[in-house]
Short mmCIF file of C-alpha atoms in Angstrom, two decimals:
data_model
loop_
_atom_site.label_atom_id
_atom_site.label_comp_id
_atom_site.label_asym_id
_atom_site.label_seq_id
_atom_site.Cartn_x
_atom_site.Cartn_y
_atom_site.Cartn_z
CA MET A 1 0.00 0.00 0.00
CA GLN A 2 1.44 3.33 -1.05
CA SER A 3 1.33 6.17 1.44
CA PRO A 4 -0.06 9.59 0.47
CA ASP A 5 3.29 10.96 1.64
CA GLU A 6 4.90 8.92 -1.15
CA GLN A 7 2.30 9.54 -3.83
CA ARG A 8 3.10 13.17 -4.48
CA ASP A 9 6.06 15.44 -3.92
CA ALA A 10 4.06 18.51 -3.07
CA SER A 11 7.07 20.66 -2.39
CA LYS A 12 8.25 21.40 -5.92
CA GLY A 13 10.16 24.65 -6.17
CA SER A 14 10.94 27.17 -3.48
CA ALA A 15 8.32 28.66 -1.23
CA GLY A 16 8.74 32.16 -2.60
CA SER A 17 7.10 35.23 -1.18
CA THR A 18 3.45 35.41 -0.25
CA ALA A 19 2.89 38.48 -2.36
CA THR A 20 4.30 36.85 -5.49
CA THR A 21 2.27 33.69 -4.92
CA TYR A 22 -1.03 35.50 -4.58
CA ALA A 23 -0.34 37.55 -7.68
CA SER A 24 0.51 34.50 -9.78
CA THR A 25 -2.49 32.31 -8.93
CA SER A 26 -6.20 32.43 -9.64
CA VAL A 27 -9.43 30.99 -8.34
CA MET A 28 -9.57 28.38 -11.09
CA SER A 29 -5.91 27.42 -10.69
CA ASP A 30 -6.57 26.94 -6.97
CA PHE A 31 -9.42 24.56 -7.78
CA TRP A 32 -7.51 22.51 -10.35
CA ARG A 33 -4.44 22.39 -8.11
CA ALA A 34 -6.62 21.08 -5.29
CA MET A 35 -8.16 18.57 -7.70
CA ALA A 36 -4.72 17.32 -8.70
CA LEU A 37 -3.71 16.99 -5.05
CA LEU A 38 -6.85 15.30 -3.73
CA SER A 39 -7.92 13.06 -6.61
CA ARG A 40 -6.90 10.99 -9.60
CA VAL A 41 -8.97 13.11 -11.98
CA PRO A 42 -6.66 14.17 -14.86
CA VAL A 43 -5.61 17.80 -14.52
CA PHE A 44 -3.44 19.57 -17.10
CA ASP A 45 -1.20 22.64 -17.00
CA ILE A 46 -0.93 22.63 -13.21
CA ASP A 47 2.69 22.08 -12.22
CA ASP A 48 3.35 24.55 -9.39
CA PHE A 49 2.94 22.76 -6.06
CA ARG A 50 4.94 25.00 -3.78
CA PRO A 51 3.76 24.69 -0.15
CA VAL A 52 2.53 28.27 0.04
CA ILE A 53 0.38 27.84 -3.08
CA ILE A 54 -1.06 24.52 -1.92
CA ALA A 55 -1.86 26.13 1.43
CA ARG A 56 -3.68 28.92 -0.36
CA SER A 57 -5.87 26.44 -2.28
CA VAL A 58 -7.45 24.87 0.82
CA TRP A 59 -10.43 27.22 0.57
CA CYS A 60 -11.72 25.21 -2.40
CA TRP A 61 -11.10 21.71 -1.04
CA PRO A 62 -14.81 21.37 -0.12
CA LEU A 63 -15.65 22.20 -3.75
CA VAL A 64 -13.39 19.36 -4.86
CA GLY A 65 -15.34 17.08 -2.53
CA LEU A 66 -18.61 18.29 -4.07
CA PHE A 67 -17.27 17.64 -7.58
CA LEU A 68 -15.99 14.15 -6.76
CA ALA A 69 -19.20 13.13 -4.99
CA GLY A 70 -21.19 14.39 -7.97
CA LEU A 71 -19.12 12.22 -10.29
CA ALA A 72 -19.51 9.20 -8.01
CA LEU A 73 -23.29 9.60 -8.00
CA VAL A 74 -23.55 9.11 -11.77
CA PRO A 75 -22.72 5.37 -11.92
CA ALA A 76 -24.33 4.76 -8.52
CA MET A 77 -27.66 6.25 -9.58
CA LEU A 78 -27.52 4.40 -12.89
CA VAL A 79 -27.00 1.09 -11.11
CA ASN A 80 -29.76 1.95 -8.66
CA TYR A 81 -32.12 2.67 -11.56
CA LEU A 82 -31.30 -0.68 -13.15
CA THR A 83 -31.39 -2.81 -10.00
CA GLU A 84 -33.52 -0.83 -7.53
CA ASN A 85 -31.19 -2.12 -4.84
CA THR A 86 -29.91 0.42 -2.32
CA MET A 87 -27.04 -1.73 -1.11
CA ILE A 88 -25.69 -2.05 -4.64
CA PHE A 89 -26.07 1.72 -4.95
CA ALA A 90 -24.05 2.22 -1.76
CA ILE A 91 -21.28 -0.15 -2.87
CA VAL A 92 -20.93 1.49 -6.29
CA ALA A 93 -20.95 4.99 -4.78
CA VAL A 94 -18.24 4.17 -2.24
CA ALA A 95 -16.19 2.28 -4.84
CA SER A 96 -16.42 5.25 -7.20
CA MET A 97 -15.18 7.64 -4.51
CA VAL A 98 -12.29 5.30 -3.73
CA LEU A 99 -11.33 5.13 -7.41
CA LEU A 100 -11.62 8.89 -7.90
CA THR A 101 -9.34 9.60 -4.95
CA GLY A 102 -6.93 6.76 -5.58
CA ALA A 103 -7.81 5.39 -2.13
CA MET A 104 -5.45 7.98 -0.63
CA HIS A 105 -7.69 8.64 2.39
CA GLU A 106 -8.21 4.96 3.05
CA ASP A 107 -4.46 4.45 2.74
CA GLY A 108 -3.89 7.21 5.28
CA MET A 109 -6.31 5.64 7.75
CA ALA A 110 -4.68 2.22 7.39
CA ASP A 111 -1.16 3.62 7.77
CA CYS A 112 -2.14 5.60 10.86
CA ALA A 113 -3.75 2.53 12.40
CA ASP A 114 -0.62 0.45 11.74
CA GLY A 115 1.78 3.13 12.94
CA PHE A 116 -0.11 4.21 16.03
CA GLY A 117 -0.97 0.66 16.99
CA GLY A 118 2.24 -1.13 16.07
CA GLY A 119 5.00 1.27 17.05
CA VAL A 120 6.37 2.26 20.45
CA GLU A 121 8.79 5.08 19.73
CA ARG A 122 7.74 8.09 17.66
CA SER A 123 10.39 7.37 15.02
CA ARG A 124 9.22 3.78 14.73
CA LYS A 125 5.60 4.85 14.32
CA LEU A 126 6.60 7.16 11.46
CA ASP A 127 8.63 4.39 9.82
CA ILE A 128 5.67 2.01 9.97
CA MET A 129 3.35 4.66 8.51
CA ARG A 130 5.69 5.06 5.53
CA ASP A 131 6.04 1.30 4.99
CA SER A 132 4.18 0.09 1.90
CA GLN A 133 3.11 -3.09 3.71
CA ILE A 134 -0.26 -3.14 5.46
CA GLY A 135 -0.58 -4.73 8.89
CA THR A 136 -3.34 -6.15 11.04
CA TYR A 137 -4.32 -2.81 12.53
CA GLY A 138 -4.62 -1.30 9.07
CA VAL A 139 -6.75 -4.15 7.74
CA VAL A 140 -9.12 -3.97 10.71
CA ALA A 141 -9.38 -0.17 10.41
CA LEU A 142 -10.25 -0.39 6.71
CA ILE A 143 -12.84 -3.11 7.24
CA LEU A 144 -14.55 -1.16 10.00
CA CYS A 145 -14.45 2.15 8.11
CA LEU A 146 -15.72 0.72 4.83
CA SER A 147 -18.45 -1.23 6.63
CA LEU A 148 -19.62 1.91 8.41
CA ARG A 149 -19.52 3.97 5.20
CA LEU A 150 -21.64 1.40 3.38
CA THR A 151 -24.10 1.12 6.26
CA LEU A 152 -24.54 4.88 6.57
CA LEU A 153 -25.00 5.38 2.83
CA TYR A 154 -27.36 2.40 2.63
CA THR A 155 -29.42 3.90 5.45
CA ALA A 156 -29.47 7.29 3.73
CA ALA A 157 -30.57 5.65 0.48
CA ASN A 158 -33.45 3.91 2.24
CA ILE A 159 -34.83 7.26 3.44
CA GLY A 160 -34.36 8.86 0.03
CA LEU A 161 -31.42 11.08 0.99
CA ALA A 162 -28.48 9.20 -0.50
CA ALA A 163 -27.33 11.95 -2.85
CA THR A 164 -27.66 14.62 -0.16
CA PHE A 165 -25.77 12.45 2.30
CA LEU A 166 -22.89 11.72 -0.08
CA LEU A 167 -22.51 15.34 -1.13
CA CYS A 168 -22.69 16.72 2.41
CA THR A 169 -20.17 14.30 3.91
CA ALA A 170 -17.77 14.72 0.99
CA VAL A 171 -17.84 18.48 1.36
CA MET A 172 -17.48 18.69 5.14
CA SER A 173 -14.79 16.05 5.39
CA ARG A 174 -12.55 17.95 2.99
CA ALA A 175 -13.05 21.14 4.94
CA ALA A 176 -11.72 19.29 8.00
CA MET A 177 -8.24 18.58 6.65
CA PRO A 178 -7.01 22.20 6.49
CA ILE A 179 -7.92 22.66 10.15
CA VAL A 180 -5.65 19.80 11.18
CA MET A 181 -2.95 21.22 8.90
CA ARG A 182 -3.34 24.53 10.69
CA VAL A 183 -3.37 23.35 14.30
CA LEU A 184 -0.69 20.63 14.07
CA PRO A 185 2.90 21.04 12.88
CA PRO A 186 4.32 18.61 10.30
CA ALA A 187 5.62 15.48 12.01
CA ARG A 188 8.24 14.98 9.27
CA ASP A 189 10.65 17.20 7.39
CA ASN A 190 9.28 15.88 4.08
CA GLY A 191 6.18 14.24 2.64
CA LEU A 192 2.72 15.57 1.91
CA GLY A 193 2.11 16.85 5.44
CA LYS A 194 5.19 19.09 5.16
CA GLY A 195 4.91 19.83 1.45
CA ALA A 196 1.31 21.04 1.68
CA GLY A 197 2.37 23.88 3.97
CA GLN A 198 0.38 25.51 6.73
CA PRO A 199 -2.76 27.21 5.45
CA GLY A 200 -3.51 30.75 6.52
CA ARG A 201 -6.49 31.45 8.71
CA LEU A 202 -8.46 33.15 5.93
CA PRO A 203 -8.37 30.33 3.30
CA MET A 204 -9.14 27.79 6.03
CA VAL A 205 -12.13 29.78 7.32
CA ILE A 206 -13.43 30.49 3.82
CA GLY A 207 -13.31 26.79 3.00
CA PHE A 208 -15.18 25.87 6.16
CA ILE A 209 -17.84 28.52 5.52
CA ILE A 210 -18.28 27.27 1.95
CA ALA A 211 -18.73 23.72 3.25
CA ILE A 212 -21.30 24.80 5.84
CA ALA A 213 -23.19 26.84 3.24
CA ILE A 214 -23.34 23.92 0.79
CA VAL A 215 -24.58 21.53 3.46
CA GLY A 216 -27.12 24.12 4.61
CA VAL A 217 -28.54 24.50 1.10
CA LEU A 218 -28.64 20.73 0.50
CA ALA A 219 -29.85 19.45 3.87
CA GLY A 220 -31.25 22.30 5.97
CA ILE A 221 -30.26 23.82 9.30
CA THR A 222 -30.84 20.80 11.55
CA ALA A 223 -28.77 18.43 9.44
CA THR A 224 -26.08 21.09 9.02
CA LEU A 225 -25.68 21.44 12.77
CA ALA A 226 -25.46 17.67 13.19
CA VAL A 227 -22.94 17.28 10.37
CA LEU A 228 -20.92 20.20 11.73
CA LEU A 229 -20.84 18.70 15.21
CA GLY A 230 -19.73 15.32 13.85
CA THR A 231 -16.98 16.97 11.81
CA ILE A 232 -15.68 18.94 14.80
CA ILE A 233 -15.62 15.81 16.95
CA ALA A 234 -13.63 13.96 14.26
CA ILE A 235 -11.14 16.81 13.94
CA PHE A 236 -10.64 16.94 17.70
CA ILE A 237 -10.11 13.18 18.04
CA VAL A 238 -7.71 12.84 15.11
CA ALA A 239 -5.70 15.92 16.08
CA LEU A 240 -5.47 14.82 19.71
CA VAL A 241 -4.37 11.27 18.83
CA ALA A 242 -1.89 12.43 16.17
CA ARG A 243 -0.24 14.92 18.53
CA TRP A 244 -0.02 12.26 21.23
CA GLN A 245 1.34 9.56 18.93
CA ILE A 246 3.72 11.40 16.56
CA GLY A 247 3.68 15.04 17.65
CA GLY A 248 2.06 16.42 14.50
CA GLN A 249 0.44 15.68 11.17
CA THR A 250 1.47 13.85 8.02
CA GLY A 251 -0.27 13.09 4.76
CA ASP A 252 -1.53 9.91 6.37
CA VAL A 253 -3.00 11.86 9.27
CA LEU A 254 -4.77 14.17 6.82
CA GLY A 255 -6.20 11.13 5.03
CA ALA A 256 -7.40 9.73 8.35
CA THR A 257 -8.91 13.14 9.13
CA GLN A 258 -10.96 13.14 5.93
CA LEU A 259 -12.26 9.62 6.43
CA SER A 260 -12.99 10.13 10.14
CA ALA A 261 -14.82 13.39 9.44
CA GLU A 262 -16.85 11.70 6.71
CA LEU A 263 -17.94 8.96 9.12
CA PHE A 264 -18.71 11.22 12.07
CA ALA A 265 -20.53 13.73 9.86
CA GLY A 266 -22.48 10.83 8.36
CA ILE A 267 -23.47 9.57 11.80
CA GLY A 268 -24.70 13.05 12.68
CA PHE A 269 -26.67 13.26 9.43
CA ILE A 270 -28.42 9.91 9.95
CA ALA A 271 -29.05 10.65 13.63
CA VAL A 272 -31.20 13.69 12.82
CA MET A 273 -32.55 12.77 9.37
CA GLY A 274 -33.18 9.05 9.87
CA GLY A 275 -36.45 9.60 11.71
CA ILE A 276 -37.96 11.84 9.08
#
């Protein structure tokens, strides 16, 4: 299993000055840069991945989540139309998201589980997280996470809110990662956690507001509050455990943040919308 820290060298070029960076980027380049970083969707003419520019692009990470979830819904809804089976719909939707992201978030969760569970010293934990082999802790973590994702989406499909659920959790979970990047220092001197830089307060806040607004429009105030609470709980747990275990964040920790936020946000969504 390849670690997100090994998938991309996000630190191409020198950091440069903030003023120069802001002058040389645009809203659309931010979006496509984020797309290239967070997915396997082909993106062309984006080759500047300096940390300061990646950090600037975090405001549109929730929009990337919205785009990816929208793509994943196409085959899932087609299969659902043909089979009228909500479990098949859930499996195809989750599989599509995994393919679109290159399983980078799942890989991060598995590597964190192996490293945090199998290592004693901080350096050993980091070595295990970078190892391409998957261990028992990682396998168990993936089974539990995928099972919960399928169950939550299946439940949402049975109450007619599958599309809303998938879009909302995809958006909020990608707004969670920049917060962990902001509050935790990089645990390594290289890798995605270091190469992505530390986002400024403004891009981070804008991204979170965008995510909340999208969820509000799609699901209403009650569901938004539940999804927001679940996301905050996930951020707190992952950040607390990562600081305790390795003293900071890595690309794997960011992947675990996204997946944890998706699950906790999904639990909040079903908790308030399941009885409707």
